[in-house]
Short mmCIF file of C-alpha atoms in Angstrom, two decimals:
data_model
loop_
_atom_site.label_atom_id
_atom_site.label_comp_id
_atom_site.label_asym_id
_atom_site.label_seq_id
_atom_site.Cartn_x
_atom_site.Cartn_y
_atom_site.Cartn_z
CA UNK A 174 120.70 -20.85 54.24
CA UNK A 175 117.23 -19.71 55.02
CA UNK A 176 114.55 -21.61 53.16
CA UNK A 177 112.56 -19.62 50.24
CA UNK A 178 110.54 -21.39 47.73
CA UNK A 179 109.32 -19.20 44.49
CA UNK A 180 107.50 -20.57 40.86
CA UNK A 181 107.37 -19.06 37.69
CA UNK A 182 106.39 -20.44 34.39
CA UNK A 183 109.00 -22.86 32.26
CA UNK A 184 109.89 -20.65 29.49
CA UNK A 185 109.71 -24.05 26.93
CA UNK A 186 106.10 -25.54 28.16
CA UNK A 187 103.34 -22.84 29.14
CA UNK A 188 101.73 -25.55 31.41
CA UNK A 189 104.62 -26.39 32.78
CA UNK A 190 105.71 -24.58 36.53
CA UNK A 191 108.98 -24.68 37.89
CA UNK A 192 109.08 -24.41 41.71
CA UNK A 193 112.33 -23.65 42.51
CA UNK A 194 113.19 -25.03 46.40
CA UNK A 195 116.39 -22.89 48.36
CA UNK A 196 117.89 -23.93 51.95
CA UNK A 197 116.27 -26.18 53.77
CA UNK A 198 113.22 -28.26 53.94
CA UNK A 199 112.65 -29.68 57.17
CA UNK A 200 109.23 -30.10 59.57
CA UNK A 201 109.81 -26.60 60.04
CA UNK A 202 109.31 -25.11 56.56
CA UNK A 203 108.06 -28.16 54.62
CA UNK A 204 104.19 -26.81 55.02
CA UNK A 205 105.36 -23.47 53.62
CA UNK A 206 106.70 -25.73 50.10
CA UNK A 207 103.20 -27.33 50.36
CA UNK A 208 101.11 -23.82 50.55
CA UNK A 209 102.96 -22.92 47.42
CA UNK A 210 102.76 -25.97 45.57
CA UNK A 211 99.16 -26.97 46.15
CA UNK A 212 98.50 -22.91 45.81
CA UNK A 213 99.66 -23.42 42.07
CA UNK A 214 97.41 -26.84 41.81
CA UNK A 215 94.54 -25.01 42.72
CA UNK A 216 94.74 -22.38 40.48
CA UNK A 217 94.78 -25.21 37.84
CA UNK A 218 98.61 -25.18 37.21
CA UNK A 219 98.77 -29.12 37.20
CA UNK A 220 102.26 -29.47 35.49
CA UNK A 221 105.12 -29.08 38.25
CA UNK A 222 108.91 -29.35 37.87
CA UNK A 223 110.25 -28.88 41.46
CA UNK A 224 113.91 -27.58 40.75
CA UNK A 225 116.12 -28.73 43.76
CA UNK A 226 119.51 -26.89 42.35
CA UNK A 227 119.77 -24.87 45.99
CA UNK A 228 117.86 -27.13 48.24
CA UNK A 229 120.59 -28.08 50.76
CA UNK A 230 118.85 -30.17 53.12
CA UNK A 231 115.36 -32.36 52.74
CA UNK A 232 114.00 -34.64 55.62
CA UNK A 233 111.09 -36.84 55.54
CA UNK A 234 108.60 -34.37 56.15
CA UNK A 235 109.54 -32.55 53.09
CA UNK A 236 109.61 -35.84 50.57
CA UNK A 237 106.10 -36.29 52.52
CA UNK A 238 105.14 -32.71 50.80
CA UNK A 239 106.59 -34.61 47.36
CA UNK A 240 104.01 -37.46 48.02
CA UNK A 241 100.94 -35.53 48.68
CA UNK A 242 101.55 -33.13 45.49
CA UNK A 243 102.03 -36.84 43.35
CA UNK A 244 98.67 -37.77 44.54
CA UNK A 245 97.17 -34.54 44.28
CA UNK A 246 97.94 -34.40 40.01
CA UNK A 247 97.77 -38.10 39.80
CA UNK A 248 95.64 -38.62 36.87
CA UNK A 249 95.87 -35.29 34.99
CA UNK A 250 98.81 -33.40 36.04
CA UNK A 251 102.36 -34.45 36.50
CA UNK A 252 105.00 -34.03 39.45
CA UNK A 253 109.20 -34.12 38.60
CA UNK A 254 112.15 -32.91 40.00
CA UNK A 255 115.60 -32.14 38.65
CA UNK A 256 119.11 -30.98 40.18
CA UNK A 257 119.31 -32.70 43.05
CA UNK A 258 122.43 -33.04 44.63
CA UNK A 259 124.03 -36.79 45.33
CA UNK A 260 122.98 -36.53 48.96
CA UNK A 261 119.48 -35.25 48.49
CA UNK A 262 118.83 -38.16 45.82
CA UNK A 263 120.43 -40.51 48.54
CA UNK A 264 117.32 -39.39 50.41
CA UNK A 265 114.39 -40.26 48.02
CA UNK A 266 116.33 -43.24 46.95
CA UNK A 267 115.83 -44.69 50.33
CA UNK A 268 112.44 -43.59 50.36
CA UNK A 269 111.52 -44.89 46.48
CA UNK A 270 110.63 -41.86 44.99
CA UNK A 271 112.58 -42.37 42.05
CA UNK A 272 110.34 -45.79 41.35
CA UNK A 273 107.57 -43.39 41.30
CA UNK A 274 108.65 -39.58 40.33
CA UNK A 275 110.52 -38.50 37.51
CA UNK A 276 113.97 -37.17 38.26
CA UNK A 277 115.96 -34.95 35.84
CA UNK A 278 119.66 -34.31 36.22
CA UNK A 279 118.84 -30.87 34.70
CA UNK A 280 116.73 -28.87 33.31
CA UNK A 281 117.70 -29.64 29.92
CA UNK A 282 117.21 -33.21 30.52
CA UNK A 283 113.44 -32.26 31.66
CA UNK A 284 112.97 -30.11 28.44
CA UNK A 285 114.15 -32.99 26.36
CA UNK A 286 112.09 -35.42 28.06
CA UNK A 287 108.67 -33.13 28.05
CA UNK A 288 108.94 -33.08 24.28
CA UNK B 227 166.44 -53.25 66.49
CA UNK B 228 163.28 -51.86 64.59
CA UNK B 229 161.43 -49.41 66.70
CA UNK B 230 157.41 -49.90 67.03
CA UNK B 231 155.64 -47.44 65.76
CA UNK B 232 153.54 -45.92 68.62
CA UNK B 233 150.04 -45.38 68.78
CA UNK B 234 148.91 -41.83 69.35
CA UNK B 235 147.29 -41.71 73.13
CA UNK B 236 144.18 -40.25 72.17
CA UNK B 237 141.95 -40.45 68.58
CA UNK B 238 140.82 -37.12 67.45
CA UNK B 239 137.40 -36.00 69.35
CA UNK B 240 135.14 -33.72 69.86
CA UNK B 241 132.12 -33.21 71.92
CA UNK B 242 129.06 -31.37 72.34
CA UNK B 243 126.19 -31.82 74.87
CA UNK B 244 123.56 -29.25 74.54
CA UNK B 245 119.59 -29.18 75.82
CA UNK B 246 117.66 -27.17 73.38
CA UNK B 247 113.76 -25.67 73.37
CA UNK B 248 112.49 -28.69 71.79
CA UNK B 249 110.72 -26.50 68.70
CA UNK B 250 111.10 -27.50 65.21
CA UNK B 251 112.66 -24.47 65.10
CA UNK B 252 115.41 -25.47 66.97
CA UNK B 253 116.32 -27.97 64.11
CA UNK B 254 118.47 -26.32 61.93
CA UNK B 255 120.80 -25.37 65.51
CA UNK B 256 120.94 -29.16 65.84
CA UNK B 257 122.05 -29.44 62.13
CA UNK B 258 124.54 -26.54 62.50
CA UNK B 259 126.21 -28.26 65.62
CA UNK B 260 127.17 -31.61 63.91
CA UNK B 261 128.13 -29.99 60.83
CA UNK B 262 130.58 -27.74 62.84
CA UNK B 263 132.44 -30.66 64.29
CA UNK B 264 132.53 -33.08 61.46
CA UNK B 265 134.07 -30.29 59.49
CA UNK B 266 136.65 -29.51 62.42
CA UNK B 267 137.63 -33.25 61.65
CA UNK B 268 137.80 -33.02 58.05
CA UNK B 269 134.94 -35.29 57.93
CA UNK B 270 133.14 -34.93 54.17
CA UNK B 271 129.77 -32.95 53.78
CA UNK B 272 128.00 -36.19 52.02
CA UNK B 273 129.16 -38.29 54.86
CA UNK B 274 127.64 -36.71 57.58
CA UNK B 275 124.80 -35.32 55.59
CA UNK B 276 123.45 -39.43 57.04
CA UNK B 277 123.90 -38.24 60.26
CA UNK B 278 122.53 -34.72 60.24
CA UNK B 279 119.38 -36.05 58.92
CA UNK B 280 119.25 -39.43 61.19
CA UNK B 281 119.61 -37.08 63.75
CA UNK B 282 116.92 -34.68 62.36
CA UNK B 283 114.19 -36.98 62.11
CA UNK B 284 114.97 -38.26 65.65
CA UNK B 285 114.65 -35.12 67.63
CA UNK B 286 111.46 -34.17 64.80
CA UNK B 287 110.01 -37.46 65.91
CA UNK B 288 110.55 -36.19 69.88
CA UNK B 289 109.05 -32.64 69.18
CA UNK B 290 106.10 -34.03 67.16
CA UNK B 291 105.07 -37.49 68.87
CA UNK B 292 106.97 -37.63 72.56
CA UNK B 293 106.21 -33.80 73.41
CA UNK B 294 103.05 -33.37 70.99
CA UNK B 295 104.86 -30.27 70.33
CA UNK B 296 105.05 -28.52 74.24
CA UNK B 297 108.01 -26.59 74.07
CA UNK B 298 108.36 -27.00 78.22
CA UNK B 299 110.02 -29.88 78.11
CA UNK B 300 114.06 -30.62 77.93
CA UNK B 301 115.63 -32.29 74.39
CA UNK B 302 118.86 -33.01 74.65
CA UNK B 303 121.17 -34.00 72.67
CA UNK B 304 125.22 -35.12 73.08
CA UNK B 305 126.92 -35.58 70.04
CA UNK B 306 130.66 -37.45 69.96
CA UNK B 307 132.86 -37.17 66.75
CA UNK B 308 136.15 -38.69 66.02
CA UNK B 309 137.95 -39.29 62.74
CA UNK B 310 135.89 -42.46 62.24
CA UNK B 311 132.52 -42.42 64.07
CA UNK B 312 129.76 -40.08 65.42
CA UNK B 313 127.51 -40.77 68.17
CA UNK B 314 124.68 -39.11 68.85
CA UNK B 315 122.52 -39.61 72.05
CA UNK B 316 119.20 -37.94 72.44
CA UNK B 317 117.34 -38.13 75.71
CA UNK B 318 113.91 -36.71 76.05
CA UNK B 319 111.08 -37.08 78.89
CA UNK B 320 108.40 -37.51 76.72
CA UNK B 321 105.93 -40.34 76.05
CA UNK B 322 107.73 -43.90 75.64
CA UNK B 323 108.30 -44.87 71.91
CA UNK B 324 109.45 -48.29 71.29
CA UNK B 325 111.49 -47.59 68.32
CA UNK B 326 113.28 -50.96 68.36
CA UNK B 327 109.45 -52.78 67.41
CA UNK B 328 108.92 -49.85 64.96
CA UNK B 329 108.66 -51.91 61.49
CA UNK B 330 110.54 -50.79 58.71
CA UNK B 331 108.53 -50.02 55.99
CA UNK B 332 108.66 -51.27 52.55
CA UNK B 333 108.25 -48.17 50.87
CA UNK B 334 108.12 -48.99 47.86
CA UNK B 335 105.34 -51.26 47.77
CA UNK B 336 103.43 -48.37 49.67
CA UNK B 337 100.66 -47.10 47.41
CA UNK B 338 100.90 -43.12 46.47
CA UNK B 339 97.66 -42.42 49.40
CA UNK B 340 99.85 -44.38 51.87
CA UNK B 341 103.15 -42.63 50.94
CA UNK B 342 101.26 -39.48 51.49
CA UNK B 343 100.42 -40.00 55.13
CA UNK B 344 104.18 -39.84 56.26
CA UNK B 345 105.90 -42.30 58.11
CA UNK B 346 109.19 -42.65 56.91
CA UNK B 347 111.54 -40.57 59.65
CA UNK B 348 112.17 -44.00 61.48
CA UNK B 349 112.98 -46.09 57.99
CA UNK B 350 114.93 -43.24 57.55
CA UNK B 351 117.09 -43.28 61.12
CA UNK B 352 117.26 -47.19 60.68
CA UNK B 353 118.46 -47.05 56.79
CA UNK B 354 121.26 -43.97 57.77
CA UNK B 355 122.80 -45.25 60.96
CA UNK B 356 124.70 -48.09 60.92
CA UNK B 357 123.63 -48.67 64.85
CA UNK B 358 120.03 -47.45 66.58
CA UNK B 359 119.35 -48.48 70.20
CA UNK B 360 116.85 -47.03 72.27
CA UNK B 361 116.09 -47.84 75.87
CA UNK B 362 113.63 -46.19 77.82
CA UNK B 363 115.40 -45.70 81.86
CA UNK B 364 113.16 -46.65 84.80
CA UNK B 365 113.71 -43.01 85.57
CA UNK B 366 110.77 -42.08 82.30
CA UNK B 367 113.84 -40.88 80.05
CA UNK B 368 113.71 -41.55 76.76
CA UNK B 369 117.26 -42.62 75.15
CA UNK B 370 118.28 -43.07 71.84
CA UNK B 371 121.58 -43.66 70.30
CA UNK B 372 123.00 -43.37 67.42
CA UNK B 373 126.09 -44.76 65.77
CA UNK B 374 127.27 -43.86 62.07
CA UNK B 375 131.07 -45.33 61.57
CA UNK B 376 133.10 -43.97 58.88
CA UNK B 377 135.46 -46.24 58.72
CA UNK B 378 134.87 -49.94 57.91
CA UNK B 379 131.38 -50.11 57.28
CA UNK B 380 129.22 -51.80 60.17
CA UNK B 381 125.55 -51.93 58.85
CA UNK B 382 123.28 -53.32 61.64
CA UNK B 383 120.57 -51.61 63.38
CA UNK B 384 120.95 -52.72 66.39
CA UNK B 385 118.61 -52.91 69.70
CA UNK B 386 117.50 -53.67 73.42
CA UNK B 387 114.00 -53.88 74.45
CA UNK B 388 111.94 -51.42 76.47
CA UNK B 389 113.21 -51.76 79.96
CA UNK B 390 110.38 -49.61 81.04
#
């Protein structure tokens, strides 16, 4: 699947942006997830909610786009992530996002948990 | 008289050697190719998801650090799958890497700035396969080869030193 990544605003937190990640990220596309993410930051849309649901593949260089965005909002902005899939998790697990990032099963779980 | 069960002659294999443009682009071709044979071996997606990104990171690594990203130069890459193991070797002619006196890193004592700066596709390899050896030939090949077993589990990264 070719990669695409696209944001729009959560429809249940108006400072809240979902960027939603399809196909791959590898060292290949992983800088085009960063220009969109730090694109938002900049425009003062601090709040991100990276929705995995169709990301098929992530390698290091894309968690490394995970860890500059925490650091970037560290302070007054958040960074989560929600429907990964068991072998994507597997990934940040070994990596120890999770002891850092929040990660939602879904997006209701985020909802529930931004209230 | 009860008749032994025979062995069957050969396992179930396949094999693929390939040398591609060593781009990042070529990555998702290298992902493709062990994909295609695990599945012609009924191998499970999760399982060899390990491998297709041990496998990623290694030939990234090449691309990015041995080749500083010259395209010119030969990757190649042989990958050997039966019902119970892949192998992978890649061989490149870039700069030596000793990847056996790479540290792992303790990620998650890493602070956020530290995470940030990358780093992790050789943790990565080393946490995934459940052998790594790399041996640099007298010849200025680099080799590395991987080992994921699917069978009883084998967790050991394993190593010689630089013979260079």
């Amino acid at each position: 699947m070719d990669f695409k990544v696209d944001s729009k605003p959560a429809d249940w937190d108006s400072e809240m942006t979902i960027v939603r990640l399809c196909g791959s990220v590898d060292a290949q596309t992983a800088p085009a997830f960063e220009k969109e993410a730090m694109g938002l930051i900049e425009k003062g849309r601090r709040k991100l909610l990276i929705d995995c649901e169709k990301l098929d593949f992530i390698s290091s260089a894309g968690i490394g786009v995970f860890m500059v965005l925490l650091s970037e909002v560290e302070g007054d902005g958040s960074l989560k992530a929600m429907n990964l899939s068991e072998e994507v998790y597997e990934s940040f697990d070994l990596l120890g996002v999770p002891e850092i990032m929040e990660i939602y099963k879904s997006e209701k779980e985020a909802r529930k948990a931004s209230v | 008289m009860k008749r032994k069960r025979e062995k069957p002659l050969f396992k179930r294999r396949t094999s693929a050697a390939f040398e591609i443009v060593a781009s990042l682009k070529s990555l998702p071709e290298i992902r493709r190719a062990i994909l295609a044979q695990a599945k012609s071996l009924g191998i499970d997606g999760r399982r060899i998801y390990r491998v297709i990104l041990a496998v990623e990171e290694a030939c990234s690594n090449v691309i990015r650090h041995a080749y500083d990203r010259r395209t010119t130069n030969p990757l190649n890459v042989m990958i050997e799958t039966t019902s119970n193991r892949v192998h992978v070797l890649i061989r490149d002619v870039g700069r030596p890497f000793d990847f056996n006196e790479y540290p792992s890193r303790d990620m998650v004592q890493r602070s956020l700035r530290a995470r940030a700066r990358g780093g992790y596709g050789i943790h990565l390899i080393k946490s995934l396969m459940d052998r790594c050896e790399y041996v640099r030939s007298d010849t200025g090949e680099n080799n590395l080869s991987l080992v994921k077993y699917f069978g009883k589990p084998v967790k050991a990264a394993q190593g010689r030193r630089d013979r260079a």
